[in-house]
mmCIF file of C-alpha atoms in Angstrom:
data_model
loop_
_atom_site.group_PDB
_atom_site.id
_atom_site.type_symbol
_atom_site.label_atom_id
_atom_site.label_comp_id
_atom_site.label_asym_id
_atom_site.label_seq_id
_atom_site.Cartn_x
_atom_site.Cartn_y
_atom_site.Cartn_z
ATOM 1 C CA MET A 28 115.823 102.445 51.619
ATOM 2 C CA GLN A 29 117.080 100.924 54.830
ATOM 3 C CA LEU A 30 115.292 101.376 58.152
ATOM 4 C CA VAL A 31 116.335 100.275 61.631
ATOM 5 C CA VAL A 32 113.588 97.935 62.830
ATOM 6 C CA ALA A 33 115.089 96.561 66.060
ATOM 7 C CA ARG A 34 118.072 96.427 68.382
ATOM 8 C CA ILE A 35 119.252 93.113 69.777
ATOM 9 C CA GLY A 36 119.338 92.960 73.560
ATOM 10 C CA ARG A 37 120.656 90.315 75.906
ATOM 11 C CA ALA A 38 120.661 86.583 75.407
ATOM 12 C CA HIS A 39 117.650 84.653 76.682
ATOM 13 C CA GLY A 40 118.288 81.111 77.843
ATOM 14 C CA ILE A 41 120.983 78.815 76.466
ATOM 15 C CA LYS A 42 119.654 77.958 72.993
ATOM 16 C CA GLY A 43 120.590 81.144 71.124
ATOM 17 C CA GLU A 44 117.506 83.320 71.627
ATOM 18 C CA VAL A 45 117.866 87.060 72.131
ATOM 19 C CA THR A 46 115.576 89.776 73.439
ATOM 20 C CA VAL A 47 114.768 92.475 70.921
ATOM 21 C CA GLU A 48 113.956 96.159 71.367
ATOM 22 C CA VAL A 49 111.409 96.647 68.583
ATOM 23 C CA ARG A 50 111.684 99.901 66.621
ATOM 24 C CA THR A 51 108.913 99.343 64.121
ATOM 25 C CA ASP A 52 105.144 99.526 64.332
ATOM 26 C CA GLU A 53 104.966 96.459 62.082
ATOM 27 C CA PRO A 54 107.043 93.769 63.833
ATOM 28 C CA GLU A 55 104.943 90.954 62.351
ATOM 29 C CA LEU A 56 105.893 92.185 58.863
ATOM 30 C CA ARG A 57 109.548 93.118 59.463
ATOM 31 C CA LEU A 58 110.611 90.570 62.102
ATOM 32 C CA GLY A 59 108.896 87.366 61.010
ATOM 33 C CA PRO A 60 110.565 84.003 60.438
ATOM 34 C CA GLY A 61 112.543 83.983 57.196
ATOM 35 C CA ALA A 62 113.208 87.732 57.198
ATOM 36 C CA VAL A 63 116.762 88.561 56.168
ATOM 37 C CA LEU A 64 118.056 91.693 57.850
ATOM 38 C CA ALA A 65 121.180 93.759 57.375
ATOM 39 C CA THR A 66 123.032 94.724 60.547
ATOM 40 C CA ASP A 67 124.983 97.543 62.092
ATOM 41 C CA PRO A 68 127.800 96.677 62.506
ATOM 42 C CA ALA A 69 127.685 95.140 59.045
ATOM 43 C CA SER A 70 130.286 92.495 59.929
ATOM 44 C CA VAL A 71 127.704 90.677 62.094
ATOM 45 C CA GLY A 72 125.164 90.114 59.323
ATOM 46 C CA PRO A 73 123.138 89.657 57.398
ATOM 47 C CA LEU A 74 120.980 87.720 59.851
ATOM 48 C CA THR A 75 118.040 85.480 58.960
ATOM 49 C CA ILE A 76 115.294 85.114 61.545
ATOM 50 C CA GLU A 77 114.615 81.450 62.273
ATOM 51 C CA THR A 78 111.958 81.780 64.988
ATOM 52 C CA GLY A 79 110.231 84.456 66.990
ATOM 53 C CA ARG A 80 107.964 84.445 70.007
ATOM 54 C CA VAL A 81 106.685 86.741 72.725
ATOM 55 C CA HIS A 82 107.691 85.912 76.293
ATOM 56 C CA SER A 83 106.618 88.099 79.245
ATOM 57 C CA GLY A 84 105.824 90.955 76.892
ATOM 58 C CA ARG A 85 109.209 90.877 75.126
ATOM 59 C CA LEU A 86 109.924 89.683 71.611
ATOM 60 C CA LEU A 87 112.472 86.878 71.486
ATOM 61 C CA LEU A 88 114.203 85.958 68.221
ATOM 62 C CA ARG A 89 116.510 83.154 67.173
ATOM 63 C CA PHE A 90 118.699 83.564 64.106
ATOM 64 C CA GLU A 91 119.919 80.874 61.729
ATOM 65 C CA GLY A 92 123.356 79.640 62.782
ATOM 66 C CA VAL A 93 123.108 80.952 66.359
ATOM 67 C CA ARG A 94 122.653 77.927 68.603
ATOM 68 C CA ASP A 95 123.987 78.878 72.039
ATOM 69 C CA ARG A 96 124.136 81.657 74.607
ATOM 70 C CA ASN A 97 127.640 82.744 73.583
ATOM 71 C CA GLY A 98 126.552 83.254 69.988
ATOM 72 C CA ALA A 99 123.496 85.177 71.164
ATOM 73 C CA GLU A 100 125.551 87.395 73.505
ATOM 74 C CA ALA A 101 127.908 88.232 70.613
ATOM 75 C CA LEU A 102 124.935 89.870 68.836
ATOM 76 C CA ARG A 103 124.065 92.191 71.739
ATOM 77 C CA ASN A 104 123.451 95.848 70.733
ATOM 78 C CA THR A 105 123.417 95.004 67.023
ATOM 79 C CA LEU A 106 120.898 97.036 65.025
ATOM 80 C CA LEU A 107 118.636 95.105 62.645
ATOM 81 C CA ILE A 108 117.974 96.895 59.355
ATOM 82 C CA ALA A 109 115.231 96.108 56.825
ATOM 83 C CA ASP A 110 115.130 97.127 53.169
ATOM 84 C CA VAL A 111 111.935 99.092 52.577
ATOM 85 C CA ASP A 112 110.542 100.541 49.364
ATOM 86 C CA PRO A 113 110.824 104.348 49.806
ATOM 87 C CA ASP A 114 107.297 104.781 48.429
ATOM 88 C CA GLU A 115 105.802 102.294 50.910
ATOM 89 C CA ARG A 116 103.365 103.806 53.412
ATOM 90 C CA PRO A 117 102.142 102.352 56.718
ATOM 91 C CA GLU A 118 98.713 100.733 56.629
ATOM 92 C CA ASP A 119 97.124 103.355 58.914
ATOM 93 C CA GLU A 120 96.795 106.747 57.213
ATOM 94 C CA ASP A 121 97.715 108.540 60.469
ATOM 95 C CA GLU A 122 101.044 106.700 60.799
ATOM 96 C CA TYR A 123 104.340 107.697 59.238
ATOM 97 C CA TYR A 124 107.807 106.274 58.869
ATOM 98 C CA ASP A 125 110.576 108.382 60.387
ATOM 99 C CA HIS A 126 112.138 108.991 56.970
ATOM 100 C CA GLN A 127 108.874 110.568 55.765
ATOM 101 C CA LEU A 128 108.924 113.077 58.634
ATOM 102 C CA MET A 129 112.598 114.004 58.535
ATOM 103 C CA ASP A 130 113.309 117.473 57.105
ATOM 104 C CA LEU A 131 109.646 118.505 57.042
ATOM 105 C CA ASP A 132 109.144 122.234 57.558
ATOM 106 C CA VAL A 133 107.306 122.945 60.802
ATOM 107 C CA VAL A 134 104.855 125.866 60.728
ATOM 108 C CA THR A 135 102.046 127.134 62.904
ATOM 109 C CA GLY A 136 98.468 127.321 61.643
ATOM 110 C CA ASP A 137 98.958 130.939 60.555
ATOM 111 C CA GLY A 138 102.047 130.017 58.517
ATOM 112 C CA THR A 139 104.725 131.185 60.966
ATOM 113 C CA VAL A 140 107.890 129.164 60.343
ATOM 114 C CA VAL A 141 109.096 127.301 63.424
ATOM 115 C CA GLY A 142 111.914 125.298 61.785
ATOM 116 C CA ARG A 143 112.490 121.840 60.328
ATOM 117 C CA ILE A 144 112.436 118.352 61.805
ATOM 118 C CA THR A 145 115.980 117.041 62.261
ATOM 119 C CA GLU A 146 115.248 114.030 64.463
ATOM 120 C CA ILE A 147 112.390 111.952 65.817
ATOM 121 C CA SER A 148 112.913 110.831 69.394
ATOM 122 C CA HIS A 149 110.923 107.735 70.367
ATOM 123 C CA LEU A 150 110.176 107.884 74.070
ATOM 124 C CA PRO A 151 108.133 105.390 76.109
ATOM 125 C CA THR A 152 105.150 107.727 76.455
ATOM 126 C CA GLN A 153 105.196 109.572 73.123
ATOM 127 C CA ASP A 154 107.346 110.553 70.177
ATOM 128 C CA LEU A 155 108.994 113.964 69.948
ATOM 129 C CA PHE A 156 110.033 115.982 66.934
ATOM 130 C CA VAL A 157 113.392 117.651 67.402
ATOM 131 C CA VAL A 158 112.929 120.869 65.425
ATOM 132 C CA GLU A 159 115.877 123.036 64.435
ATOM 133 C CA ARG A 160 114.855 126.681 64.459
ATOM 134 C CA PRO A 161 116.172 129.200 61.915
ATOM 135 C CA ASP A 162 118.568 130.600 64.566
ATOM 136 C CA GLY A 163 120.094 127.128 65.102
ATOM 137 C CA SER A 164 118.444 126.447 68.467
ATOM 138 C CA GLU A 165 116.249 123.389 68.973
ATOM 139 C CA VAL A 166 112.719 122.976 70.234
ATOM 140 C CA TYR A 167 110.991 119.700 71.132
ATOM 141 C CA VAL A 168 107.477 119.197 69.800
ATOM 142 C CA PRO A 169 105.403 116.277 71.141
ATOM 143 C CA PHE A 170 104.013 114.273 68.212
ATOM 144 C CA VAL A 171 100.431 114.202 69.507
ATOM 145 C CA ALA A 172 97.243 115.105 67.631
ATOM 146 C CA GLU A 173 96.464 118.043 69.934
ATOM 147 C CA ILE A 174 99.718 119.772 68.923
ATOM 148 C CA VAL A 175 100.615 118.381 65.491
ATOM 149 C CA THR A 176 97.399 119.124 63.646
ATOM 150 C CA GLU A 177 98.465 118.196 60.108
ATOM 151 C CA ILE A 178 101.185 116.310 58.280
ATOM 152 C CA ASP A 179 101.279 117.196 54.577
ATOM 153 C CA LEU A 180 103.855 115.019 52.842
ATOM 154 C CA ASP A 181 103.102 116.543 49.430
ATOM 155 C CA GLU A 182 103.858 120.061 50.728
ATOM 156 C CA GLN A 183 106.656 118.707 52.993
ATOM 157 C CA ARG A 184 105.332 120.390 56.127
ATOM 158 C CA ALA A 185 103.979 119.701 59.581
ATOM 159 C CA VAL A 186 101.431 122.159 60.963
ATOM 160 C CA ILE A 187 101.411 122.627 64.725
ATOM 161 C CA ASP A 188 99.173 124.376 67.247
ATOM 162 C CA PRO A 189 101.621 124.848 70.120
ATOM 163 C CA PRO A 190 100.475 125.626 73.651
ATOM 164 C CA PRO A 191 101.959 128.784 75.215
ATOM 165 C CA GLY A 192 105.602 128.306 76.107
ATOM 166 C CA LEU A 193 106.319 125.396 73.760
ATOM 167 C CA ILE A 194 108.053 127.426 71.057
ATOM 168 C CA ASP A 195 108.250 130.815 72.748
ATOM 169 C CA ASP A 196 108.723 132.320 76.196
ATOM 170 C CA ARG A 197 105.109 133.374 76.693
ATOM 171 C CA ALA A 198 104.262 130.521 79.046
ATOM 172 C CA GLU A 199 101.388 131.253 81.384
ATOM 173 C CA ILE A 200 102.120 129.871 84.827
ATOM 174 C CA ALA A 201 99.149 129.564 87.095
ATOM 175 C CA SER A 202 99.098 128.078 90.543
ATOM 176 C CA ALA A 203 97.070 128.504 93.693
ATOM 177 C CA ARG A 204 100.062 130.109 95.426
ATOM 178 C CA ASP A 205 100.454 132.701 92.620
ATOM 179 C CA ALA A 206 96.737 133.489 92.724
ATOM 180 C CA ALA A 207 96.836 133.911 96.528
ATOM 181 C CA ALA A 208 99.866 136.221 96.287
ATOM 182 C CA LYS A 209 98.110 138.314 93.653
ATOM 183 C CA ASP A 210 94.946 138.580 95.793
ATOM 184 C CA GLY A 211 97.052 139.569 98.818
ATOM 185 C CA ALA A 212 98.786 142.308 96.816
ATOM 186 C CA GLU A 213 95.444 143.713 95.727
ATOM 187 C CA GLU A 214 94.217 143.828 99.363
ATOM 188 C CA ASP A 215 97.389 145.691 100.377
ATOM 189 C CA ARG A 216 96.587 148.433 97.875
ATOM 190 C CA ALA A 217 93.097 149.017 99.333
#
């Protein structure tokens, strides 16, 4: 199975290094020197990582055969793809690969069907499940322990405990202004 593990960013310096947007929780395993990665577009690769280092919080890579800034710039926006055994699991038992979560049925604790996961959106603060509901609409479910209470890969389901308003229109809105208006209405009746 092939997984996108990084996207090449801009060139760094004049010796062929590039910045990399890491898309794996295991960069030391997937993006180490000697790793051979397929690419999208395929015509650019495969690419073999020659060196890697962290500079100002960003991963910088140099690939075999890329020796100057022009060569590095030509790789910009290329996706790096690793071959991964489909049965491989992350080291931490509470971590999952995107392909393991795709198409899981999403249900509430009482068994109510919410839909199925069609996409995982990786945002800076948290990951989101994009869940397609039976009626074709979508709902976004934050992938946090307080909401996603169980992932059962054997049963192919994710159990959620959604707060009011996440998957329905029963959101409870409370503010000081609303409370004051309610108190004022009650005094008017007296």
